mmCIF file of C-alpha atoms in Angstrom:
data_model
loop_
_atom_site.group_PDB
_atom_site.id
_atom_site.type_symbol
_atom_site.label_atom_id
_atom_site.label_comp_id
_atom_site.label_asym_id
_atom_site.label_seq_id
_atom_site.Cartn_x
_atom_site.Cartn_y
_atom_site.Cartn_z
ATOM 1 C CA UNK C 1 -15.822 29.023 -131.479
ATOM 2 C CA UNK C 2 -18.531 28.220 -133.976
ATOM 3 C CA UNK C 3 -15.922 27.017 -136.518
ATOM 4 C CA UNK C 4 -13.459 25.309 -134.025
ATOM 5 C CA UNK C 5 -10.956 24.708 -136.806
ATOM 6 C CA UNK C 6 -8.363 23.218 -134.420
ATOM 7 C CA UNK C 7 -10.534 19.960 -134.026
ATOM 8 C CA UNK C 8 -8.628 17.199 -135.537
ATOM 9 C CA UNK C 9 -11.776 15.691 -137.025
ATOM 10 C CA UNK C 10 -12.324 18.805 -138.926
ATOM 11 C CA UNK C 11 -8.726 18.824 -140.143
ATOM 12 C CA UNK C 12 -8.975 15.387 -141.350
ATOM 13 C CA UNK C 13 -12.433 16.072 -143.053
ATOM 14 C CA UNK C 14 -11.042 19.064 -144.988
ATOM 15 C CA UNK C 15 -7.918 16.936 -146.128
ATOM 16 C CA UNK C 16 -10.407 14.282 -147.252
ATOM 17 C CA UNK C 17 -12.610 16.567 -149.095
ATOM 18 C CA UNK C 18 -9.824 18.533 -150.948
ATOM 19 C CA UNK C 19 -7.866 15.306 -151.740
ATOM 20 C CA UNK C 20 -4.852 16.016 -154.138
ATOM 21 C CA UNK C 21 -6.549 18.965 -155.645
ATOM 22 C CA UNK C 22 -4.244 22.040 -155.682
ATOM 23 C CA UNK C 23 -6.558 24.615 -157.638
ATOM 24 C CA UNK C 24 -8.440 26.678 -155.182
ATOM 25 C CA UNK C 25 -11.501 26.608 -157.337
ATOM 26 C CA UNK C 26 -11.697 22.946 -157.455
ATOM 27 C CA UNK C 27 -10.865 22.641 -153.709
ATOM 28 C CA UNK C 28 -14.011 24.868 -153.002
ATOM 29 C CA UNK C 29 -16.270 22.996 -155.131
ATOM 30 C CA UNK C 30 -14.947 19.744 -153.548
ATOM 31 C CA UNK C 31 -15.613 20.948 -149.999
ATOM 32 C CA UNK C 32 -19.035 22.193 -151.005
ATOM 33 C CA UNK C 33 -19.928 18.934 -152.542
ATOM 34 C CA UNK C 34 -18.414 16.902 -149.687
ATOM 35 C CA UNK C 35 -20.601 19.001 -147.094
ATOM 36 C CA UNK C 36 -23.648 18.445 -149.249
ATOM 37 C CA UNK C 37 -23.316 14.657 -149.372
ATOM 38 C CA UNK C 38 -22.135 14.329 -145.639
ATOM 39 C CA UNK C 39 -25.110 16.241 -144.250
ATOM 40 C CA UNK C 40 -27.571 13.540 -144.402
ATOM 41 C CA UNK C 41 -30.293 14.644 -141.825
ATOM 42 C CA UNK C 42 -31.486 17.915 -143.234
ATOM 43 C CA UNK C 43 -33.527 19.344 -140.456
ATOM 44 C CA UNK C 44 -34.456 22.726 -138.872
ATOM 45 C CA UNK C 45 -34.392 21.121 -135.452
ATOM 46 C CA UNK C 46 -30.723 21.766 -134.651
ATOM 47 C CA UNK C 47 -30.100 24.942 -133.018
ATOM 48 C CA UNK C 48 -26.549 26.756 -134.148
ATOM 49 C CA UNK C 49 -24.444 23.815 -133.792
ATOM 50 C CA UNK C 50 -20.497 24.093 -133.994
ATOM 51 C CA UNK C 51 -18.803 22.730 -137.100
ATOM 52 C CA UNK C 52 -17.561 19.764 -135.028
ATOM 53 C CA UNK C 53 -21.028 19.062 -133.871
ATOM 54 C CA UNK C 54 -22.302 19.411 -137.558
ATOM 55 C CA UNK C 55 -19.548 17.003 -138.791
ATOM 56 C CA UNK C 56 -20.209 14.487 -135.934
ATOM 57 C CA UNK C 57 -24.071 14.382 -136.117
ATOM 58 C CA UNK C 58 -24.469 15.066 -139.967
ATOM 59 C CA UNK C 59 -27.678 16.955 -139.074
ATOM 60 C CA UNK C 60 -28.747 20.661 -139.350
ATOM 61 C CA UNK C 61 -30.057 23.361 -141.646
ATOM 62 C CA UNK C 62 -28.582 25.939 -143.790
ATOM 63 C CA UNK C 63 -26.759 27.224 -140.606
ATOM 64 C CA UNK C 64 -25.016 23.991 -139.969
ATOM 65 C CA UNK C 65 -24.032 23.518 -143.697
ATOM 66 C CA UNK C 66 -22.479 26.922 -143.744
ATOM 67 C CA UNK C 67 -20.642 26.632 -140.450
ATOM 68 C CA UNK C 68 -19.092 23.258 -141.653
ATOM 69 C CA UNK C 69 -18.297 24.336 -145.153
ATOM 70 C CA UNK C 70 -16.471 27.510 -143.654
ATOM 71 C CA UNK C 71 -14.405 25.345 -141.311
ATOM 72 C CA UNK C 72 -13.442 22.891 -143.824
ATOM 73 C CA UNK C 73 -12.439 25.540 -146.367
ATOM 74 C CA UNK C 74 -10.438 27.302 -143.586
ATOM 75 C CA UNK C 75 -8.869 23.917 -142.833
ATOM 76 C CA UNK C 76 -7.639 23.822 -146.562
ATOM 77 C CA UNK C 77 -6.139 27.301 -146.165
ATOM 78 C CA UNK C 78 -9.010 29.135 -147.958
ATOM 79 C CA UNK C 79 -10.297 32.224 -146.146
ATOM 80 C CA UNK C 80 -14.078 31.788 -145.519
ATOM 81 C CA UNK C 81 -16.951 33.464 -143.834
ATOM 82 C CA UNK C 82 -20.714 32.908 -143.235
ATOM 83 C CA UNK C 83 -23.427 35.179 -144.700
ATOM 84 C CA UNK C 84 -26.930 35.530 -143.680
ATOM 85 C CA UNK C 85 -29.796 36.754 -145.618
ATOM 86 C CA UNK C 86 -32.787 35.918 -147.661
ATOM 87 C CA UNK C 87 -32.747 33.162 -150.339
ATOM 88 C CA UNK C 88 -35.365 32.595 -153.129
ATOM 89 C CA UNK C 89 -35.480 28.896 -153.889
ATOM 90 C CA UNK C 90 -38.086 27.467 -156.714
ATOM 91 C CA UNK C 91 -38.942 24.737 -154.338
ATOM 92 C CA UNK C 92 -38.347 23.660 -150.732
ATOM 93 C CA UNK C 93 -39.941 20.365 -149.296
ATOM 94 C CA UNK C 94 -43.533 20.532 -150.886
ATOM 95 C CA UNK C 95 -43.607 24.398 -151.165
ATOM 96 C CA UNK C 96 -42.767 26.190 -154.429
ATOM 97 C CA UNK C 97 -41.350 29.842 -154.796
ATOM 98 C CA UNK C 98 -40.177 30.275 -151.248
ATOM 99 C CA UNK C 99 -38.407 33.540 -149.985
ATOM 100 C CA UNK C 100 -36.966 32.888 -146.631
ATOM 101 C CA UNK C 101 -34.159 33.460 -144.104
ATOM 102 C CA UNK C 102 -30.810 31.595 -145.252
ATOM 103 C CA UNK C 103 -27.183 31.336 -144.290
ATOM 104 C CA UNK C 104 -24.466 30.260 -146.679
ATOM 105 C CA UNK C 105 -20.736 30.549 -147.020
ATOM 106 C CA UNK C 106 -18.411 32.744 -149.038
ATOM 107 C CA UNK C 107 -14.784 31.562 -149.871
ATOM 108 C CA UNK C 108 -12.306 34.084 -150.856
ATOM 109 C CA UNK C 109 -10.897 32.481 -154.262
ATOM 110 C CA UNK C 110 -8.559 34.301 -156.551
ATOM 111 C CA UNK C 111 -9.249 37.688 -155.248
ATOM 112 C CA UNK C 112 -12.948 37.742 -154.821
ATOM 113 C CA UNK C 113 -15.497 36.366 -152.460
ATOM 114 C CA UNK C 114 -17.494 33.631 -153.998
ATOM 115 C CA UNK C 115 -20.824 32.151 -152.701
ATOM 116 C CA UNK C 116 -20.794 28.555 -151.925
ATOM 117 C CA UNK C 117 -24.050 26.904 -150.476
ATOM 118 C CA UNK C 118 -23.853 23.223 -149.436
ATOM 119 C CA UNK C 119 -27.628 23.373 -148.150
ATOM 120 C CA UNK C 120 -28.891 23.811 -151.728
ATOM 121 C CA UNK C 121 -28.341 20.857 -153.997
ATOM 122 C CA UNK C 122 -27.906 21.067 -157.557
ATOM 123 C CA UNK C 123 -26.381 24.279 -159.035
ATOM 124 C CA UNK C 124 -26.313 26.717 -156.141
ATOM 125 C CA UNK C 125 -25.113 29.559 -158.484
ATOM 126 C CA UNK C 126 -28.570 29.600 -159.994
ATOM 127 C CA UNK C 127 -30.218 30.719 -156.501
ATOM 128 C CA UNK C 128 -31.073 34.249 -155.832
ATOM 129 C CA UNK C 129 -29.650 35.248 -152.421
ATOM 130 C CA UNK C 130 -29.770 38.855 -150.622
ATOM 131 C CA UNK C 131 -27.119 39.390 -147.995
ATOM 132 C CA UNK C 132 -27.867 41.158 -144.685
ATOM 133 C CA UNK C 133 -24.939 40.458 -142.697
ATOM 134 C CA UNK C 134 -21.710 38.640 -143.150
ATOM 135 C CA UNK C 135 -18.907 37.305 -141.075
ATOM 136 C CA UNK C 136 -15.237 38.346 -141.500
ATOM 137 C CA UNK C 137 -12.457 35.781 -142.396
ATOM 138 C CA UNK C 138 -11.426 35.826 -138.773
ATOM 139 C CA UNK C 139 -14.825 34.206 -137.683
ATOM 140 C CA UNK C 140 -16.494 37.246 -136.297
ATOM 141 C CA UNK C 141 -19.913 38.219 -137.350
ATOM 142 C CA UNK C 142 -20.810 41.709 -138.401
ATOM 143 C CA UNK C 143 -24.641 41.634 -137.564
ATOM 144 C CA UNK C 144 -25.289 45.382 -137.429
ATOM 145 C CA UNK C 145 -26.450 45.549 -141.007
ATOM 146 C CA UNK C 146 -28.395 42.135 -140.484
ATOM 147 C CA UNK C 147 -30.242 43.371 -137.455
ATOM 148 C CA UNK C 148 -31.184 46.795 -139.144
ATOM 149 C CA UNK C 149 -32.501 45.012 -142.427
ATOM 150 C CA UNK C 150 -34.361 42.332 -140.511
ATOM 151 C CA UNK C 151 -36.091 44.865 -138.447
ATOM 152 C CA UNK C 152 -37.373 46.600 -141.579
ATOM 153 C CA UNK C 153 -39.029 43.421 -142.645
ATOM 154 C CA UNK C 154 -40.322 42.273 -139.328
ATOM 155 C CA UNK C 155 -40.080 38.656 -138.189
ATOM 156 C CA UNK C 156 -39.903 36.902 -141.625
ATOM 157 C CA UNK C 157 -40.051 33.290 -141.365
ATOM 158 C CA UNK C 158 -40.797 32.608 -145.163
ATOM 159 C CA UNK C 159 -42.896 33.975 -147.796
ATOM 160 C CA UNK C 160 -44.166 32.835 -151.096
ATOM 161 C CA UNK C 161 -42.839 34.630 -154.005
ATOM 162 C CA UNK C 162 -44.617 35.146 -157.059
ATOM 163 C CA UNK C 163 -43.043 33.760 -160.404
ATOM 164 C CA UNK C 164 -43.371 36.519 -162.913
ATOM 165 C CA UNK C 165 -42.753 35.890 -166.548
ATOM 166 C CA UNK C 166 -41.692 38.590 -169.002
ATOM 167 C CA UNK C 167 -43.913 39.118 -171.945
ATOM 168 C CA UNK C 168 -42.412 38.180 -175.362
ATOM 169 C CA UNK C 169 -44.734 40.365 -177.260
ATOM 170 C CA UNK C 170 -44.272 44.082 -177.844
ATOM 171 C CA UNK C 171 -47.132 46.228 -176.087
ATOM 172 C CA UNK C 172 -48.732 48.764 -178.324
ATOM 173 C CA UNK C 173 -50.063 51.942 -177.049
ATOM 174 C CA UNK C 174 -53.115 53.922 -178.330
ATOM 175 C CA UNK C 175 -52.536 56.955 -180.404
#
């Protein structure tokens, strides 16, 4: 199981992240920030680790961030799932304006699925995402949509996105 929520270390980490918070929104933010701070070795060199492995090694890319965030949220009683798709990031490493594959979490808070992304520091709400497939709250992944969408785009590793600015002056048309 990818999320292995029965692991005592994950249960302890979830309790530590949440602390005494009782508001689900505050709990979710605390878990997201906890994962962001704890995943100290941000690397693409890890292949699909479980939540327990991500917690222990503190290594991984967006996949491990998402899996750990989901496991800790579930440990706090918040339904959560992973989502796969594309993300636009203004910067990634030395690159600027990147569009690439990404995985993040969604937590079910106050009757709505809310994006939570521990792999992107700063304000993750400002990041543009396009979901192709998402898991279910029981941990199963619906990859049908994702496989179909990715096949339309081919084998996308990453692409540079052009930053387009809107003109502020009104265009005139000839008579």
